[in-house]
């Protein structure tokens, strides 16, 4: 049988295969569970392995990771692409070896115009492997807890999911990191050892800029971000995106759109629109556009080494109220 798994996370794709074949083959046996990578191996090697019968006639699983040739991505193809014999793969998909389970894994979305993808949709089991549900994250955490002979409560799992941005790989890495620290993970451990996503911290900075008379809190958040390894070059685009979103809300609000209509138009949660509309008490559309222009100018000056990055950002924060809020 042939399986085509695709989705946003390579680790999750690999885990999906292991879950599927566990109990059917020994994944530690390299004669039963054989892995290839399209960046390093040719498809004809994969086909040859899939056609061959195992020495003892046992079932066999062949996995081909990073099937870039099935993706709709415009990224540059690897040098090995010139050596790939895709016709051999097409022939194999048409007439597969019934004793071999072949798994094709691809990060991203499939190219619907591809001849191979079209054939897979007819001949293979095609599965989109999306991010886990809340319950699946809990199950994954409990499985890791057994591996470490430890314990993790549901509240901690929920917080790790949030701080990992629902990214499977980051979630697993964070849980493993916590289990090296303690065998009983609780919420305080998560708060101390797992960083919030950058977007959450920048949102806190954004809210602090608009809603506080003094820049003390905003400066504290910024310096914490610097300590976490984020520099001005990483912070500026994310901060600018917050003001860009606020500008879009301000424009639609000025046209009389309701909260729900704005949320639908911007494809976001209504609560985010509600918070943004509340911030419009302090800033109007023209001032928001001016802020974005000033952030762009700040970024341009940094590229030409005209300012010290950290000092420039902190000066922007310190002068924010005087330059923008007091003019509303």
Short mmCIF file of C-alpha atoms in Angstrom, two decimals:
data_model
loop_
_atom_site.label_atom_id
_atom_site.label_comp_id
_atom_site.label_asym_id
_atom_site.label_seq_id
_atom_site.Cartn_x
_atom_site.Cartn_y
_atom_site.Cartn_z
CA UNK A 1 0.00 0.00 0.00
CA UNK A 2 1.10 3.59 -0.62
CA UNK A 3 0.45 6.47 1.79
CA UNK A 4 0.95 10.17 1.13
CA UNK A 5 1.11 12.25 4.32
CA UNK A 6 1.49 16.03 4.16
CA UNK A 7 1.24 18.85 6.68
CA UNK A 8 3.04 21.78 8.32
CA UNK A 9 5.37 19.87 10.66
CA UNK A 10 7.99 17.29 9.58
CA UNK A 11 8.33 15.82 13.09
CA UNK A 12 4.57 15.33 13.34
CA UNK A 13 4.57 13.57 9.95
CA UNK A 14 7.29 11.17 11.11
CA UNK A 15 5.45 10.54 14.37
CA UNK A 16 2.26 9.80 12.42
CA UNK A 17 4.08 7.09 10.44
CA UNK A 18 5.53 5.52 13.59
CA UNK A 19 2.07 5.47 15.18
CA UNK A 20 0.60 3.84 12.06
CA UNK A 21 3.19 1.06 11.80
CA UNK A 22 3.81 0.38 15.50
CA UNK A 23 2.93 -3.26 16.19
CA UNK A 24 3.19 -4.17 12.49
CA UNK A 25 6.96 -3.85 12.06
CA UNK A 26 9.91 -3.29 14.37
CA UNK A 27 10.89 0.35 13.68
CA UNK A 28 14.33 -0.28 15.19
CA UNK A 29 15.00 -3.01 12.60
CA UNK A 30 16.60 -1.39 9.53
CA UNK A 31 15.54 -4.35 7.39
CA UNK A 32 11.86 -3.80 8.21
CA UNK A 33 11.75 -0.01 8.57
CA UNK A 34 13.82 1.78 5.92
CA UNK A 35 14.02 5.58 5.67
CA UNK A 36 15.06 7.74 2.73
CA UNK A 37 15.30 11.50 2.25
CA UNK A 38 14.58 13.16 -1.11
CA UNK A 39 17.33 15.72 -0.50
CA UNK A 40 19.90 12.91 -0.27
CA UNK A 41 18.42 9.87 -2.07
CA UNK A 42 16.92 9.30 -5.50
CA UNK A 43 13.36 8.07 -5.99
CA UNK A 44 14.65 5.16 -8.08
CA UNK A 45 16.56 3.90 -5.01
CA UNK A 46 13.32 4.11 -3.04
CA UNK A 47 11.45 2.23 -5.78
CA UNK A 48 14.12 -0.48 -5.91
CA UNK A 49 13.93 -0.95 -2.14
CA UNK A 50 10.12 -1.02 -2.25
CA UNK A 51 10.12 -3.69 -4.97
CA UNK A 52 12.57 -5.97 -3.17
CA UNK A 53 11.28 -8.64 -0.81
CA UNK A 54 12.63 -8.83 2.73
CA UNK A 55 15.04 -11.71 3.41
CA UNK A 56 12.63 -13.56 5.72
CA UNK A 57 9.49 -12.54 3.84
CA UNK A 58 8.42 -10.21 6.65
CA UNK A 59 6.32 -7.06 6.05
CA UNK A 60 8.38 -3.99 5.23
CA UNK A 61 7.89 -0.24 5.58
CA UNK A 62 9.72 2.24 3.34
CA UNK A 63 9.56 5.94 4.21
CA UNK A 64 10.58 8.77 1.87
CA UNK A 65 10.83 12.09 3.71
CA UNK A 66 10.94 15.63 2.26
CA UNK A 67 9.12 14.87 -1.00
CA UNK A 68 9.77 18.38 -2.33
CA UNK A 69 8.69 17.32 -5.84
CA UNK A 70 5.09 16.92 -4.63
CA UNK A 71 4.91 20.38 -3.05
CA UNK A 72 3.41 23.59 -4.42
CA UNK A 73 6.33 25.50 -2.86
CA UNK A 74 8.41 27.70 -5.16
CA UNK A 75 11.61 27.00 -3.24
CA UNK A 76 14.72 26.07 -5.19
CA UNK A 77 15.01 22.33 -5.87
CA UNK A 78 18.06 20.45 -4.51
CA UNK A 79 20.99 19.61 -6.86
CA UNK A 80 20.00 15.92 -6.72
CA UNK A 81 16.80 16.75 -8.64
CA UNK A 82 18.63 16.29 -11.96
CA UNK A 83 19.29 12.65 -11.09
CA UNK A 84 15.72 11.83 -10.08
CA UNK A 85 13.85 9.33 -12.24
CA UNK A 86 10.28 10.31 -11.47
CA UNK A 87 8.90 7.96 -14.13
CA UNK A 88 10.07 5.00 -12.05
CA UNK A 89 8.03 6.33 -9.12
CA UNK A 90 4.98 6.82 -11.34
CA UNK A 91 5.31 3.23 -12.55
CA UNK A 92 5.60 1.97 -8.97
CA UNK A 93 2.54 3.92 -7.79
CA UNK A 94 0.61 2.36 -10.68
CA UNK A 95 1.80 -1.18 -9.85
CA UNK A 96 3.00 -1.25 -6.21
CA UNK A 97 4.51 -4.19 -4.33
CA UNK A 98 1.70 -5.55 -2.09
CA UNK A 99 4.26 -6.67 0.53
CA UNK A 100 5.64 -3.15 1.06
CA UNK A 101 4.01 -0.15 2.70
CA UNK A 102 5.50 2.99 1.13
CA UNK A 103 5.04 6.31 2.96
CA UNK A 104 5.68 9.57 1.12
CA UNK A 105 6.03 12.54 3.49
CA UNK A 106 5.91 16.20 2.48
CA UNK A 107 5.91 19.44 4.47
CA UNK A 108 3.47 21.98 3.04
CA UNK A 109 0.61 21.73 0.55
CA UNK A 110 0.61 19.38 -2.47
CA UNK A 111 0.88 20.64 -6.03
CA UNK A 112 -2.50 19.74 -7.51
CA UNK A 113 -1.11 20.14 -11.04
CA UNK A 114 1.56 17.49 -10.47
CA UNK A 115 1.10 14.22 -12.37
CA UNK A 116 2.41 12.28 -9.38
CA UNK A 117 0.03 14.01 -6.94
CA UNK A 118 -2.93 13.32 -9.25
CA UNK A 119 -1.93 9.66 -9.42
CA UNK A 120 -1.50 9.45 -5.64
CA UNK A 121 -5.01 10.83 -5.12
CA UNK A 122 -6.31 7.89 -7.17
CA UNK A 123 -4.00 5.10 -6.01
CA UNK A 124 -2.81 5.99 -2.49
CA UNK A 125 -4.21 6.87 0.91
CA UNK A 126 -3.75 10.65 1.16
CA UNK A 127 -3.81 12.18 4.65
CA UNK A 128 -3.38 15.81 5.69
CA UNK A 129 -1.64 15.70 9.07
CA UNK A 130 -2.70 18.86 10.87
CA UNK A 131 -1.63 20.10 14.27
CA UNK A 132 -2.86 18.08 17.22
CA UNK A 133 -6.10 18.67 19.08
CA UNK A 134 -5.96 19.63 22.76
CA UNK A 135 -6.63 16.02 23.77
CA UNK A 136 -3.87 14.73 21.46
CA UNK A 137 -1.40 17.16 23.04
CA UNK A 138 -2.38 15.78 26.47
CA UNK A 139 -1.90 12.21 25.21
CA UNK A 140 1.52 13.13 23.77
CA UNK A 141 2.58 14.75 27.05
CA UNK A 142 1.44 11.70 29.04
CA UNK A 143 3.38 9.39 26.70
CA UNK A 144 6.51 11.49 27.26
CA UNK A 145 5.85 11.42 31.02
CA UNK A 146 5.92 7.60 30.92
CA UNK A 147 9.17 7.73 28.98
CA UNK A 148 10.73 9.86 31.74
CA UNK A 149 8.92 8.02 34.55
CA UNK A 150 7.39 11.36 35.51
CA UNK A 151 4.11 13.22 35.78
CA UNK A 152 2.57 16.30 34.14
CA UNK A 153 -0.81 17.85 34.94
CA UNK A 154 -3.34 19.12 32.41
CA UNK A 155 -2.89 22.79 33.34
CA UNK A 156 0.82 22.55 32.53
CA UNK A 157 0.12 20.86 29.19
CA UNK A 158 -2.32 23.63 28.23
CA UNK A 159 0.24 26.31 29.07
CA UNK A 160 3.04 24.55 27.14
CA UNK A 161 0.73 24.25 24.11
CA UNK A 162 0.05 27.99 24.31
CA UNK A 163 3.71 28.93 24.72
CA UNK A 164 4.72 26.56 21.91
CA UNK A 165 2.26 28.19 19.52
CA UNK A 166 0.62 24.75 19.03
CA UNK A 167 3.78 23.69 17.18
CA UNK A 168 4.27 19.95 17.72
CA UNK A 169 8.07 19.93 17.53
CA UNK A 170 8.42 22.89 19.88
CA UNK A 171 5.87 21.34 22.25
CA UNK A 172 7.77 18.03 22.47
CA UNK A 173 11.11 19.83 22.91
CA UNK A 174 9.68 21.97 25.72
CA UNK A 175 8.20 18.96 27.53
CA UNK A 176 11.51 17.09 27.25
CA UNK A 177 13.38 20.14 28.54
CA UNK A 178 11.06 20.36 31.55
CA UNK A 179 11.49 16.66 32.35
CA UNK A 180 15.26 17.13 32.51
CA UNK A 181 14.55 19.73 35.21
CA UNK A 182 11.87 17.90 37.22
CA UNK A 183 9.95 14.63 37.04
CA UNK A 184 6.75 16.38 38.18
CA UNK A 185 5.90 19.23 35.81
CA UNK A 186 3.61 21.90 37.25
CA UNK A 187 2.48 25.32 36.04
CA UNK A 188 5.22 27.20 37.93
CA UNK A 189 7.89 25.12 36.16
CA UNK A 190 6.36 26.01 32.79
CA UNK A 191 6.17 29.72 33.63
CA UNK A 192 9.81 29.77 34.71
CA UNK A 193 11.38 27.66 31.96
CA UNK A 194 9.25 28.01 28.80
CA UNK A 195 9.26 31.32 26.97
CA UNK A 196 6.10 32.91 25.63
CA UNK A 197 5.91 33.16 21.82
CA UNK A 198 7.53 36.34 20.51
CA UNK A 199 4.18 37.59 19.17
CA UNK A 200 2.62 37.38 22.67
CA UNK A 201 5.46 39.35 24.25
CA UNK A 202 5.39 41.97 21.50
CA UNK A 203 1.62 42.24 21.91
CA UNK A 204 2.22 42.96 25.62
CA UNK A 205 4.75 45.61 24.58
CA UNK A 206 2.24 47.07 22.10
CA UNK A 207 -0.53 47.21 24.74
CA UNK A 208 1.86 48.74 27.26
CA UNK A 209 2.86 51.48 24.82
CA UNK A 210 -0.72 52.51 24.21
CA UNK A 211 -2.26 52.06 27.65
CA UNK A 212 0.45 53.28 30.05
CA UNK A 213 1.33 56.88 30.84
CA UNK A 214 4.93 55.98 31.64
CA UNK A 215 7.28 53.88 29.49
CA UNK A 216 8.67 51.88 32.45
CA UNK A 217 6.69 48.70 31.79
CA UNK A 218 7.31 48.80 28.03
CA UNK A 219 11.05 49.24 28.61
CA UNK A 220 11.03 46.31 31.06
CA UNK A 221 9.26 44.05 28.51
CA UNK A 222 11.73 45.12 25.81
CA UNK A 223 14.78 44.41 27.96
CA UNK A 224 13.38 41.00 28.90
CA UNK A 225 13.05 40.25 25.18
CA UNK A 226 16.67 41.31 24.66
CA UNK A 227 17.73 38.93 27.45
CA UNK A 228 15.80 36.12 25.73
CA UNK A 229 17.93 36.61 22.62
CA UNK A 230 15.61 38.76 20.51
CA UNK A 231 17.21 41.85 19.03
CA UNK A 232 15.75 45.06 17.60
CA UNK A 233 15.87 43.66 14.06
CA UNK A 234 13.51 40.82 15.07
CA UNK A 235 11.23 42.98 17.23
CA UNK A 236 10.57 45.82 14.79
CA UNK A 237 8.71 43.81 12.09
CA UNK A 238 6.48 42.11 14.69
CA UNK A 239 5.75 45.44 16.41
CA UNK A 240 5.02 47.07 13.04
CA UNK A 241 2.57 44.25 12.22
CA UNK A 242 0.60 45.09 15.40
CA UNK A 243 0.21 48.70 14.27
CA UNK A 244 -0.60 47.56 10.73
CA UNK A 245 -3.47 45.44 12.08
CA UNK A 246 -4.67 48.39 14.18
CA UNK A 247 -4.64 50.59 11.06
CA UNK A 248 -6.81 48.07 9.19
CA UNK A 249 -9.27 47.96 12.08
CA UNK A 250 -9.32 51.78 12.25
CA UNK A 251 -10.05 52.05 8.53
CA UNK A 252 -12.88 49.49 8.57
CA UNK A 253 -14.27 50.99 11.77
CA UNK A 254 -14.39 54.44 10.13
CA UNK A 255 -16.51 52.93 7.35
CA UNK A 256 -19.08 51.74 9.86
CA UNK A 257 -18.21 48.02 9.86
CA UNK A 258 -19.36 46.02 12.87
CA UNK A 259 -16.98 44.04 15.07
CA UNK A 260 -18.04 40.77 13.42
CA UNK A 261 -17.70 42.23 9.92
CA UNK A 262 -14.18 43.45 10.70
CA UNK A 263 -13.22 40.06 12.16
CA UNK A 264 -14.56 38.27 9.07
CA UNK A 265 -12.80 40.68 6.73
CA UNK A 266 -9.43 40.37 8.53
CA UNK A 267 -9.91 36.64 9.27
CA UNK A 268 -9.18 36.96 12.96
CA UNK A 269 -10.85 36.31 16.30
CA UNK A 270 -13.53 38.92 17.22
CA UNK A 271 -11.85 39.46 20.60
CA UNK A 272 -8.73 40.79 18.88
CA UNK A 273 -10.90 43.29 17.00
CA UNK A 274 -12.60 44.29 20.26
CA UNK A 275 -9.22 45.02 21.90
CA UNK A 276 -8.06 46.98 18.86
CA UNK A 277 -11.20 49.11 18.75
CA UNK A 278 -10.65 49.92 22.40
CA UNK A 279 -7.14 51.16 21.55
CA UNK A 280 -8.57 53.53 18.94
CA UNK A 281 -9.55 55.80 21.83
CA UNK A 282 -5.87 56.72 22.02
CA UNK A 283 -4.81 56.67 18.36
CA UNK A 284 -6.55 57.60 15.12
CA UNK A 285 -5.85 56.24 11.63
CA UNK A 286 -3.49 59.05 10.52
CA UNK A 287 -1.35 58.80 13.66
CA UNK A 288 -1.10 55.01 13.29
CA UNK A 289 0.16 55.45 9.72
CA UNK A 290 2.72 57.97 11.01
CA UNK A 291 3.90 55.46 13.65
CA UNK A 292 4.37 52.80 10.96
CA UNK A 293 6.35 55.27 8.84
CA UNK A 294 8.56 56.14 11.82
CA UNK A 295 9.17 52.44 12.56
CA UNK A 296 10.14 51.95 8.92
CA UNK A 297 12.53 54.92 9.13
CA UNK A 298 14.01 53.50 12.35
CA UNK A 299 14.60 50.15 10.64
CA UNK A 300 16.20 51.86 7.64
CA UNK A 301 18.58 53.82 9.90
CA UNK A 302 19.62 50.60 11.63
CA UNK A 303 20.42 48.96 8.30
CA UNK A 304 22.79 51.80 7.47
CA UNK A 305 24.33 51.68 10.98
CA UNK A 306 23.17 55.20 11.78
CA UNK A 307 21.86 54.30 15.24
CA UNK A 308 22.55 51.81 18.02
CA UNK A 309 19.71 49.23 17.71
CA UNK A 310 18.78 48.84 21.39
CA UNK A 311 19.09 52.56 22.16
CA UNK A 312 17.03 53.50 19.10
CA UNK A 313 14.15 51.21 20.08
CA UNK A 314 14.18 52.36 23.70
CA UNK A 315 14.13 56.03 22.60
CA UNK A 316 11.14 55.28 20.37
CA UNK A 317 9.37 53.73 23.39
CA UNK A 318 10.28 56.58 25.77
CA UNK A 319 9.01 59.22 23.32
CA UNK A 320 5.90 57.30 22.25
CA UNK A 321 3.42 59.07 24.54
CA UNK A 322 4.75 62.56 23.75
CA UNK A 323 5.00 61.98 19.99
CA UNK A 324 1.71 60.18 19.41
CA UNK A 325 -0.71 59.73 22.32
CA UNK A 326 -0.84 63.36 23.42
CA UNK A 327 -1.94 64.44 19.92
CA UNK A 328 -5.17 62.43 19.86
#
